[in-house]
Amino acid sequence: MSGAAGTPAFLPYGRQSIDADDVAAVQAVLQSPFLTQGPEVARFEAALAERTGARYCVAFANATAALHCAVAALDLPPGAEGVTSANTFVASANCLAYNGLVPRFADIDAQTANVTAATLSACVTAATRVLIPVHFAGQPCDMPAIGALARERGLRVIEDAAHAIGSVDAHGIPVGACAHSDMTVFSFHPVKTITTGEGGAVTTNDAALHEALTLLRSHGITKDPARLRTNPGPWHYEQERLGFNYRITDLQCALGVSQLRKLDAFKSRRRAIVSAYDAAFAGLPWLRPLVERPGTDSCFHLYVVRLDFAALGCDRAAVMARLAAAGIGSQVHYIPVYTQPWYRETYGTHDGLCPEAEHYFAECLSLPLYPALTDADVARVVAAVRALGSGA
Ligand SMILES: *Cc1c(COP(=O)(O)O)cnc(C)c1O
């Protein structure tokens, strides 16, 4: 894409890909009887269940709401602890706090920036009840090992797969199948791999969790005749527990169904761009990409490099400004969650808690990665990044 006067378009670090099919799908719902609570929600849920191999799926207004309800569905006692990654978006930890649980933070593996069974295990105490591994940048965590840890210590597991729809682990298991977890949560924010505008979903193989998630999404209300305590007439409904209005609309789910059809195409383009970047940056002494574990087939959400700012002779803000001047967006994923003011003030967390996550944070930068990037766009990013080293 080029600007009017031949100025190259600005390349953000991520963005959605919407085509005519997507527009038509949303328009059809707009002209149908149901804008929300119609057939498209169930259709999207069925498509996600089929794609991931999970028995059940419940779609939500966003992944933050989905995480809130996933933790609530476990009915854990207040004051119990949950462990998530230090290297994640705040929502992965906030879902514990919403439910009166205490968030703890596991350190990461330097090569993948993911938590491991060992780093999670180091945070497990007698009060721990749930693990929330995050599949950072789209690369699946080592779920067989994390599942084994959970079984050994009697813990529940929620996978935060906001980055990882379409990813397949080294054993051929799609993220979302819940082979080693109770639930998996996806996000469909426009910056993620497929979008519904705002949106999220939980997959599970557990009928009781599916039922709890469905209730929690919509005020805790049921109209199911089999569940009602009394049934005086067709107008009757009962509130069984304290739920929320976290529903997603039919407009959004029609977009989701249409986007999901393109997931394989998005994935192969994302993987091709990652390979091109890796090849172009190989041998630069001041740049290290993340490493994909052998056999893993990640649907990459982010392309992250670790930069040696001392060797480059400029700090991260200056690097981001130089890239921006060349029309290239970049972003930092992530500030360790426990260093946020609210976490420090509420839980007394402090610097030094997760040294590897802090070291990684000091060096990381995400470069543009989305399916609509052309080979020429990729070449522009490569040239601008390599130019950072002139004089290094
Ligand atoms: C984006 C994101 C979320 C929250 O997703 P929303 O749909 O924006 O609520 C949660 N966890 C991670 C790791 C994310 O990247």
GROMACS .gro file of C-alpha atoms and ligand atoms in nm:
model
  407
    1MET     CA    1   0.000   0.000   0.000
    2SER     CA    2   0.132   0.343  -0.092
    3GLY     CA    3   0.021   0.689   0.017
    4ALA     CA    4  -0.105   0.947  -0.235
    5ALA     CA    5   0.221   1.132  -0.302
    6GLY     CA    6   0.426   0.814  -0.317
    7THR     CA    7   0.494   0.832   0.057
    8PRO     CA    8   0.494   0.477   0.187
    9ALA     CA    9   0.204   0.393   0.419
   10PHE     CA   10   0.274   0.369   0.791
   11LEU     CA   11   0.304   0.005   0.896
   12PRO     CA   12   0.158  -0.051   1.245
   13TYR     CA   13   0.289  -0.346   1.453
   14GLY     CA   14  -0.040  -0.529   1.396
   15ARG     CA   15  -0.375  -0.480   1.229
   16GLN     CA   16  -0.686  -0.664   1.111
   17SER     CA   17  -0.747  -0.796   0.757
   18ILE     CA   18  -1.107  -0.738   0.647
   19ASP     CA   19  -1.228  -0.830   0.299
   20ALA     CA   20  -1.555  -0.813   0.104
   21ASP     CA   21  -1.678  -1.150   0.248
   22ASP     CA   22  -1.645  -1.011   0.599
   23VAL     CA   23  -1.837  -0.696   0.509
   24ALA     CA   24  -2.114  -0.899   0.343
   25ALA     CA   25  -2.142  -1.131   0.646
   26VAL     CA   26  -2.191  -0.838   0.884
   27GLN     CA   27  -2.429  -0.660   0.648
   28ALA     CA   28  -2.649  -0.970   0.622
   29VAL     CA   29  -2.693  -0.976   1.001
   30LEU     CA   30  -2.761  -0.603   1.009
   31GLN     CA   31  -3.060  -0.665   0.782
   32SER     CA   32  -3.178  -0.976   0.973
   33PRO     CA   33  -3.422  -0.993   1.270
   34PHE     CA   34  -3.145  -1.043   1.530
   35LEU     CA   35  -2.856  -0.809   1.596
   36THR     CA   36  -2.774  -0.997   1.915
   37GLN     CA   37  -2.877  -1.330   2.074
   38GLY     CA   38  -2.964  -1.475   1.733
   39PRO     CA   39  -2.817  -1.774   1.546
   40GLU     CA   40  -2.472  -1.632   1.465
   41VAL     CA   41  -2.339  -1.668   1.820
   42ALA     CA   42  -2.404  -2.044   1.826
   43ARG     CA   43  -2.267  -2.072   1.473
   44PHE     CA   44  -1.940  -1.902   1.574
   45GLU     CA   45  -1.914  -2.115   1.889
   46ALA     CA   46  -1.966  -2.435   1.688
   47ALA     CA   47  -1.701  -2.326   1.435
   48LEU     CA   48  -1.450  -2.251   1.712
   49ALA     CA   49  -1.520  -2.585   1.881
   50GLU     CA   50  -1.469  -2.766   1.553
   51ARG     CA   51  -1.150  -2.576   1.472
   52THR     CA   52  -0.992  -2.638   1.814
   53GLY     CA   53  -1.128  -2.988   1.876
   54ALA     CA   54  -1.290  -2.887   2.208
   55ARG     CA   55  -1.635  -3.022   2.297
   56TYR     CA   56  -1.781  -2.683   2.401
   57CYS     CA   57  -1.728  -2.315   2.330
   58VAL     CA   58  -1.885  -2.003   2.485
   59ALA     CA   59  -1.823  -1.670   2.310
   60PHE     CA   60  -1.792  -1.348   2.512
   61ALA     CA   61  -1.788  -0.970   2.462
   62ASN     CA   62  -1.406  -0.975   2.491
   63ALA     CA   63  -1.131  -1.200   2.627
   64THR     CA   64  -1.109  -1.004   2.953
   65ALA     CA   65  -1.475  -1.091   3.024
   66ALA     CA   66  -1.403  -1.450   2.915
   67LEU     CA   67  -1.109  -1.475   3.158
   68HIS     CA   68  -1.321  -1.322   3.437
   69CYS     CA   69  -1.589  -1.587   3.386
   70ALA     CA   70  -1.340  -1.873   3.332
   71VAL     CA   71  -1.195  -1.807   3.678
   72ALA     CA   72  -1.545  -1.753   3.828
   73ALA     CA   73  -1.663  -2.086   3.682
   74LEU     CA   74  -1.403  -2.268   3.893
   75ASP     CA   75  -1.569  -2.148   4.220
   76LEU     CA   76  -1.239  -2.108   4.403
   77PRO     CA   77  -1.231  -1.983   4.764
   78PRO     CA   78  -1.148  -1.611   4.810
   79GLY     CA   79  -0.786  -1.560   4.907
   80ALA     CA   80  -0.667  -1.861   4.708
   81GLU     CA   81  -0.376  -1.796   4.472
   82GLY     CA   82  -0.342  -1.820   4.095
   83VAL     CA   83  -0.020  -1.813   3.894
   84THR     CA   84   0.017  -1.650   3.554
   85SER     CA   85   0.305  -1.521   3.342
   86ALA     CA   86   0.493  -1.203   3.434
   87ASN     CA   87   0.519  -1.141   3.058
   88THR     CA   88   0.158  -1.081   2.960
   89PHE     CA   89  -0.117  -0.824   2.925
   90VAL     CA   90  -0.268  -0.717   3.259
   91ALA     CA   91  -0.597  -0.901   3.181
   92SER     CA   92  -0.430  -1.242   3.243
   93ALA     CA   93  -0.379  -1.144   3.608
   94ASN     CA   94  -0.673  -0.906   3.662
   95CYS     CA   95  -0.915  -1.199   3.615
   96LEU     CA   96  -0.781  -1.347   3.939
   97ALA     CA   97  -0.820  -1.018   4.127
   98TYR     CA   98  -1.180  -0.975   3.997
   99ASN     CA   99  -1.260  -1.302   4.172
  100GLY     CA  100  -1.094  -1.216   4.504
  101LEU     CA  101  -0.794  -1.441   4.431
  102VAL     CA  102  -0.429  -1.341   4.474
  103PRO     CA  103  -0.226  -1.323   4.150
  104ARG     CA  104   0.128  -1.463   4.155
  105PHE     CA  105   0.374  -1.425   3.869
  106ALA     CA  106   0.593  -1.691   3.711
  107ASP     CA  107   0.916  -1.606   3.532
  108ILE     CA  108   0.978  -1.690   3.167
  109ASP     CA  109   1.211  -1.899   2.958
  110ALA     CA  110   1.455  -1.662   2.781
  111GLN     CA  111   1.423  -1.824   2.437
  112THR     CA  112   1.043  -1.835   2.401
  113ALA     CA  113   0.938  -1.571   2.660
  114ASN     CA  114   0.684  -1.831   2.779
  115VAL     CA  115   0.632  -1.968   3.129
  116THR     CA  116   0.737  -2.330   3.180
  117ALA     CA  117   0.628  -2.604   3.420
  118ALA     CA  118   0.944  -2.526   3.621
  119THR     CA  119   0.884  -2.149   3.648
  120LEU     CA  120   0.514  -2.204   3.735
  121SER     CA  121   0.604  -2.472   3.987
  122ALA     CA  122   0.840  -2.231   4.167
  123CYS     CA  123   0.535  -2.009   4.244
  124VAL     CA  124   0.301  -2.284   4.366
  125THR     CA  125   0.219  -2.269   4.739
  126ALA     CA  126  -0.032  -2.449   4.961
  127ALA     CA  127  -0.281  -2.173   4.866
  128THR     CA  128  -0.245  -2.211   4.486
  129ARG     CA  129  -0.555  -2.339   4.303
  130VAL     CA  130  -0.515  -2.236   3.939
  131LEU     CA  131  -0.246  -2.187   3.673
  132ILE     CA  132  -0.297  -1.944   3.382
  133PRO     CA  133  -0.017  -2.007   3.130
  134VAL     CA  134  -0.005  -1.756   2.842
  135HIS     CA  135   0.091  -1.870   2.491
  136PHE     CA  136   0.306  -1.565   2.427
  137ALA     CA  137   0.327  -1.431   2.070
  138GLY     CA  138   0.128  -1.736   1.957
  139GLN     CA  139   0.377  -2.004   2.059
  140PRO     CA  140   0.215  -2.275   2.274
  141CYS     CA  141   0.361  -2.330   2.621
  142ASP     CA  142   0.473  -2.685   2.707
  143MET     CA  143   0.121  -2.793   2.804
  144PRO     CA  144   0.190  -3.166   2.866
  145ALA     CA  145   0.443  -3.066   3.136
  146ILE     CA  146   0.216  -2.792   3.277
  147GLY     CA  147  -0.079  -3.033   3.281
  148ALA     CA  148   0.133  -3.290   3.467
  149LEU     CA  149   0.231  -3.026   3.727
  150ALA     CA  150  -0.137  -2.935   3.771
  151ARG     CA  151  -0.241  -3.298   3.824
  152GLU     CA  152   0.040  -3.357   4.070
  153ARG     CA  153  -0.049  -3.047   4.277
  154GLY     CA  154  -0.430  -3.065   4.234
  155LEU     CA  155  -0.456  -2.739   4.037
  156ARG     CA  156  -0.695  -2.617   3.768
  157VAL     CA  157  -0.555  -2.478   3.441
  158ILE     CA  158  -0.685  -2.195   3.218
  159GLU     CA  159  -0.482  -2.134   2.902
  160ASP     CA  160  -0.466  -1.767   2.799
  161ALA     CA  161  -0.454  -1.819   2.423
  162ALA     CA  162  -0.538  -1.458   2.331
  163HIS     CA  163  -0.234  -1.472   2.097
  164ALA     CA  164  -0.260  -1.831   1.984
  165ILE     CA  165  -0.568  -1.920   1.779
  166GLY     CA  166  -0.453  -2.149   1.498
  167SER     CA  167  -0.136  -2.263   1.677
  168VAL     CA  168  -0.058  -2.636   1.702
  169ASP     CA  169   0.180  -2.782   1.960
  170ALA     CA  170   0.473  -3.018   1.901
  171HIS     CA  171   0.239  -3.317   1.952
  172GLY     CA  172  -0.003  -3.203   1.681
  173ILE     CA  173  -0.265  -3.077   1.929
  174PRO     CA  174  -0.439  -2.748   1.839
  175VAL     CA  175  -0.442  -2.475   2.104
  176GLY     CA  176  -0.796  -2.471   2.244
  177ALA     CA  177  -0.841  -2.850   2.247
  178CYS     CA  178  -0.793  -2.834   2.628
  179ALA     CA  179  -0.601  -3.163   2.623
  180HIS     CA  180  -0.403  -3.050   2.931
  181SER     CA  181  -0.626  -2.779   3.076
  182ASP     CA  182  -0.979  -2.707   3.199
  183MET     CA  183  -1.042  -2.412   2.967
  184THR     CA  184  -0.875  -2.206   2.693
  185VAL     CA  185  -0.947  -1.836   2.634
  186PHE     CA  186  -0.919  -1.657   2.298
  187SER     CA  187  -0.932  -1.287   2.204
  188PHE     CA  188  -1.069  -1.141   1.883
  189HIS     CA  189  -0.954  -0.782   1.933
  190PRO     CA  190  -0.851  -0.631   1.594
  191VAL     CA  191  -0.482  -0.659   1.672
  192LYS     CA  192  -0.512  -1.038   1.732
  193THR     CA  193  -0.506  -1.304   1.459
  194ILE     CA  194  -0.878  -1.307   1.373
  195THR     CA  195  -1.120  -1.037   1.481
  196THR     CA  196  -1.481  -0.972   1.578
  197GLY     CA  197  -1.412  -0.605   1.665
  198GLU     CA  198  -1.419  -0.675   2.036
  199GLY     CA  199  -1.468  -1.040   2.126
  200GLY     CA  200  -1.348  -1.346   2.311
  201ALA     CA  201  -1.431  -1.711   2.371
  202VAL     CA  202  -1.368  -1.998   2.609
  203THR     CA  203  -1.334  -2.360   2.496
  204THR     CA  204  -1.370  -2.655   2.735
  205ASN     CA  205  -1.445  -3.027   2.736
  206ASP     CA  206  -1.624  -3.008   3.072
  207ALA     CA  207  -2.006  -2.994   3.062
  208ALA     CA  208  -2.033  -2.834   3.408
  209LEU     CA  209  -1.788  -2.556   3.317
  210HIS     CA  210  -1.974  -2.500   2.990
  211GLU     CA  211  -2.297  -2.458   3.185
  212ALA     CA  212  -2.137  -2.220   3.438
  213LEU     CA  213  -1.978  -2.009   3.161
  214THR     CA  214  -2.311  -1.981   2.979
  215LEU     CA  215  -2.488  -1.866   3.298
  216LEU     CA  216  -2.215  -1.620   3.395
  217ARG     CA  217  -2.217  -1.458   3.050
  218SER     CA  218  -2.580  -1.355   3.084
  219HIS     CA  219  -2.666  -1.239   3.440
  220GLY     CA  220  -2.665  -1.592   3.587
  221ILE     CA  221  -3.011  -1.633   3.433
  222THR     CA  222  -3.158  -1.954   3.292
  223LYS     CA  223  -3.481  -2.024   3.103
  224ASP     CA  224  -3.399  -2.394   3.060
  225PRO     CA  225  -3.717  -2.583   3.170
  226ALA     CA  226  -3.498  -2.866   3.299
  227ARG     CA  227  -3.325  -2.629   3.543
  228LEU     CA  228  -3.612  -2.410   3.666
  229ARG     CA  229  -3.717  -2.455   4.029
  230THR     CA  230  -4.074  -2.357   3.939
  231ASN     CA  231  -4.227  -2.313   3.594
  232PRO     CA  232  -4.541  -2.102   3.612
  233GLY     CA  233  -4.537  -1.999   3.245
  234PRO     CA  234  -4.336  -1.924   2.933
  235TRP     CA  235  -4.236  -1.577   3.062
  236HIS     CA  236  -4.055  -1.722   3.360
  237TYR     CA  237  -3.677  -1.715   3.416
  238GLU     CA  238  -3.458  -1.765   3.720
  239GLN     CA  239  -3.130  -1.611   3.829
  240GLU     CA  240  -2.917  -1.895   3.968
  241ARG     CA  241  -2.593  -1.710   4.039
  242LEU     CA  242  -2.441  -1.363   4.015
  243GLY     CA  243  -2.357  -1.322   3.648
  244PHE     CA  244  -2.284  -1.037   3.407
  245ASN     CA  245  -2.387  -0.901   3.071
  246TYR     CA  246  -2.078  -1.019   2.887
  247ARG     CA  247  -2.263  -1.123   2.570
  248ILE     CA  248  -2.120  -1.091   2.221
  249THR     CA  249  -2.348  -0.982   1.935
  250ASP     CA  250  -2.462  -1.160   1.619
  251LEU     CA  251  -2.298  -0.882   1.416
  252GLN     CA  252  -1.964  -0.967   1.575
  253CYS     CA  253  -2.006  -1.344   1.548
  254ALA     CA  254  -2.095  -1.326   1.177
  255LEU     CA  255  -1.762  -1.147   1.131
  256GLY     CA  256  -1.595  -1.415   1.345
  257VAL     CA  257  -1.731  -1.702   1.133
  258SER     CA  258  -1.610  -1.527   0.818
  259GLN     CA  259  -1.267  -1.451   0.969
  260LEU     CA  260  -1.222  -1.807   1.097
  261ARG     CA  261  -1.249  -1.936   0.739
  262LYS     CA  262  -0.937  -1.734   0.660
  263LEU     CA  263  -0.734  -1.846   0.961
  264ASP     CA  264  -0.519  -2.094   0.766
  265ALA     CA  265  -0.436  -1.831   0.503
  266PHE     CA  266  -0.356  -1.575   0.775
  267LYS     CA  267  -0.139  -1.831   0.951
  268SER     CA  268   0.069  -1.923   0.648
  269ARG     CA  269   0.128  -1.556   0.561
  270ARG     CA  270   0.224  -1.479   0.922
  271ARG     CA  271   0.465  -1.775   0.928
  272ALA     CA  272   0.617  -1.673   0.594
  273ILE     CA  273   0.681  -1.320   0.722
  274VAL     CA  274   0.839  -1.456   1.041
  275SER     CA  275   1.071  -1.679   0.834
  276ALA     CA  276   1.166  -1.385   0.613
  277TYR     CA  277   1.248  -1.169   0.916
  278ASP     CA  278   1.443  -1.450   1.085
  279ALA     CA  279   1.652  -1.505   0.770
  280ALA     CA  280   1.713  -1.133   0.716
  281PHE     CA  281   1.819  -1.073   1.077
  282ALA     CA  282   2.035  -1.386   1.119
  283GLY     CA  283   2.390  -1.294   1.217
  284LEU     CA  284   2.316  -0.943   1.347
  285PRO     CA  285   2.510  -0.949   1.676
  286TRP     CA  286   2.280  -0.692   1.842
  287LEU     CA  287   1.947  -0.861   1.757
  288ARG     CA  288   1.797  -1.191   1.876
  289PRO     CA  289   1.451  -1.309   1.763
  290LEU     CA  290   1.241  -1.535   1.986
  291VAL     CA  291   1.298  -1.905   1.922
  292GLU     CA  292   1.021  -2.145   1.816
  293ARG     CA  293   1.054  -2.481   1.991
  294PRO     CA  294   1.118  -2.772   1.747
  295GLY     CA  295   0.806  -2.935   1.605
  296THR     CA  296   0.580  -2.646   1.709
  297ASP     CA  297   0.353  -2.497   1.442
  298SER     CA  298   0.275  -2.154   1.590
  299CYS     CA  299   0.030  -1.911   1.436
  300PHE     CA  300   0.241  -1.610   1.529
  301HIS     CA  301   0.056  -1.307   1.666
  302LEU     CA  302   0.372  -1.103   1.734
  303TYR     CA  303   0.721  -1.085   1.590
  304VAL     CA  304   0.945  -0.992   1.883
  305VAL     CA  305   1.316  -0.919   1.871
  306ARG     CA  306   1.550  -0.862   2.163
  307LEU     CA  307   1.782  -0.570   2.097
  308ASP     CA  308   2.116  -0.491   2.258
  309PHE     CA  309   2.054  -0.118   2.303
  310ALA     CA  310   2.401  -0.063   2.452
  311ALA     CA  311   2.565  -0.205   2.138
  312LEU     CA  312   2.333   0.008   1.919
  313GLY     CA  313   2.429   0.317   2.119
  314CYS     CA  314   2.068   0.431   2.159
  315ASP     CA  315   1.781   0.349   2.390
  316ARG     CA  316   1.447   0.193   2.303
  317ALA     CA  317   1.258   0.520   2.273
  318ALA     CA  318   1.519   0.640   2.020
  319VAL     CA  319   1.498   0.313   1.823
  320MET     CA  320   1.118   0.337   1.813
  321ALA     CA  321   1.145   0.699   1.697
  322ARG     CA  322   1.391   0.605   1.419
  323LEU     CA  323   1.161   0.325   1.301
  324ALA     CA  324   0.859   0.555   1.316
  325ALA     CA  325   1.045   0.813   1.106
  326ALA     CA  326   1.085   0.537   0.845
  327GLY     CA  327   0.709   0.470   0.864
  328ILE     CA  328   0.739   0.160   1.081
  329GLY     CA  329   0.539   0.102   1.396
  330SER     CA  330   0.671  -0.101   1.688
  331GLN     CA  331   0.548  -0.185   2.036
  332VAL     CA  332   0.664  -0.335   2.365
  333HIS     CA  333   0.514  -0.668   2.479
  334TYR     CA  334   0.515  -0.666   2.781
  335ILE     CA  335   0.593  -0.456   3.084
  336PRO     CA  336   0.607  -0.720   3.364
  337VAL     CA  337   0.254  -0.705   3.510
  338TYR     CA  338   0.367  -0.704   3.872
  339THR     CA  339   0.560  -0.377   3.817
  340GLN     CA  340   0.233  -0.193   3.744
  341PRO     CA  341   0.146   0.062   4.014
  342TRP     CA  342  -0.182  -0.113   4.104
  343TYR     CA  343  -0.003  -0.445   4.160
  344ARG     CA  344   0.271  -0.285   4.368
  345GLU     CA  345   0.015  -0.096   4.578
  346THR     CA  346  -0.231  -0.385   4.616
  347TYR     CA  347  -0.004  -0.688   4.655
  348GLY     CA  348   0.332  -0.532   4.749
  349THR     CA  349   0.507  -0.676   4.442
  350HIS     CA  350   0.853  -0.539   4.371
  351ASP     CA  351   1.127  -0.524   4.109
  352GLY     CA  352   1.342  -0.834   4.093
  353LEU     CA  353   1.051  -1.079   4.133
  354CYS     CA  354   1.103  -1.233   3.785
  355PRO     CA  355   1.458  -1.151   3.668
  356GLU     CA  356   1.428  -1.317   3.327
  357ALA     CA  357   1.102  -1.132   3.247
  358GLU     CA  358   1.265  -0.803   3.352
  359HIS     CA  359   1.576  -0.871   3.142
  360TYR     CA  360   1.357  -0.967   2.845
  361PHE     CA  361   1.139  -0.654   2.893
  362ALA     CA  362   1.449  -0.432   2.886
  363GLU     CA  363   1.538  -0.565   2.538
  364CYS     CA  364   1.212  -0.654   2.360
  365LEU     CA  365   1.050  -0.482   2.064
  366SER     CA  366   0.763  -0.609   1.844
  367LEU     CA  367   0.791  -0.535   1.472
  368PRO     CA  368   0.503  -0.524   1.219
  369LEU     CA  369   0.336  -0.863   1.166
  370TYR     CA  370  -0.001  -0.906   0.993
  371PRO     CA  371  -0.118  -1.087   0.678
  372ALA     CA  372  -0.162  -0.775   0.464
  373LEU     CA  373   0.209  -0.688   0.483
  374THR     CA  374   0.351  -0.721   0.131
  375ASP     CA  375   0.698  -0.854   0.053
  376ALA     CA  376   0.794  -0.491  -0.019
  377ASP     CA  377   0.665  -0.387   0.326
  378VAL     CA  378   0.869  -0.666   0.485
  379ALA     CA  379   1.177  -0.550   0.293
  380ARG     CA  380   1.120  -0.195   0.422
  381VAL     CA  381   1.105  -0.319   0.781
  382VAL     CA  382   1.419  -0.528   0.730
  383ALA     CA  383   1.611  -0.235   0.581
  384ALA     CA  384   1.507   0.003   0.859
  385VAL     CA  385   1.597  -0.246   1.131
  386ARG     CA  386   1.934  -0.333   0.974
  387ALA     CA  387   2.008   0.040   0.942
  388LEU     CA  388   1.980   0.072   1.321
  389GLY     CA  389   2.315  -0.106   1.332
  390SER     CA  390   2.508   0.132   1.109
  391GLY     CA  391   2.758   0.276   1.347
  392ALA     CA  392   2.700  -0.003   1.599
  393LIG     C1  393  -0.544  -0.907   2.423
  393LIG     C2  394  -0.518  -0.993   2.542
  393LIG     C3  395  -0.613  -1.018   2.642
  393LIG     C4  396  -0.743  -0.943   2.650
  393LIG     O1  397  -0.817  -0.951   2.535
  393LIG     P1  398  -0.943  -0.854   2.511
  393LIG     O2  399  -1.023  -0.929   2.409
  393LIG     O3  400  -0.887  -0.726   2.458
  393LIG     O4  401  -1.015  -0.837   2.639
  393LIG     C5  402  -0.582  -1.110   2.740
  393LIG     N1  403  -0.463  -1.172   2.744
  393LIG     C6  404  -0.368  -1.147   2.653
  393LIG     C7  405  -0.238  -1.221   2.662
  393LIG     C8  406  -0.391  -1.055   2.550
  393LIG     O5  407  -0.294  -1.030   2.461
   0.00000   0.00000   0.00000
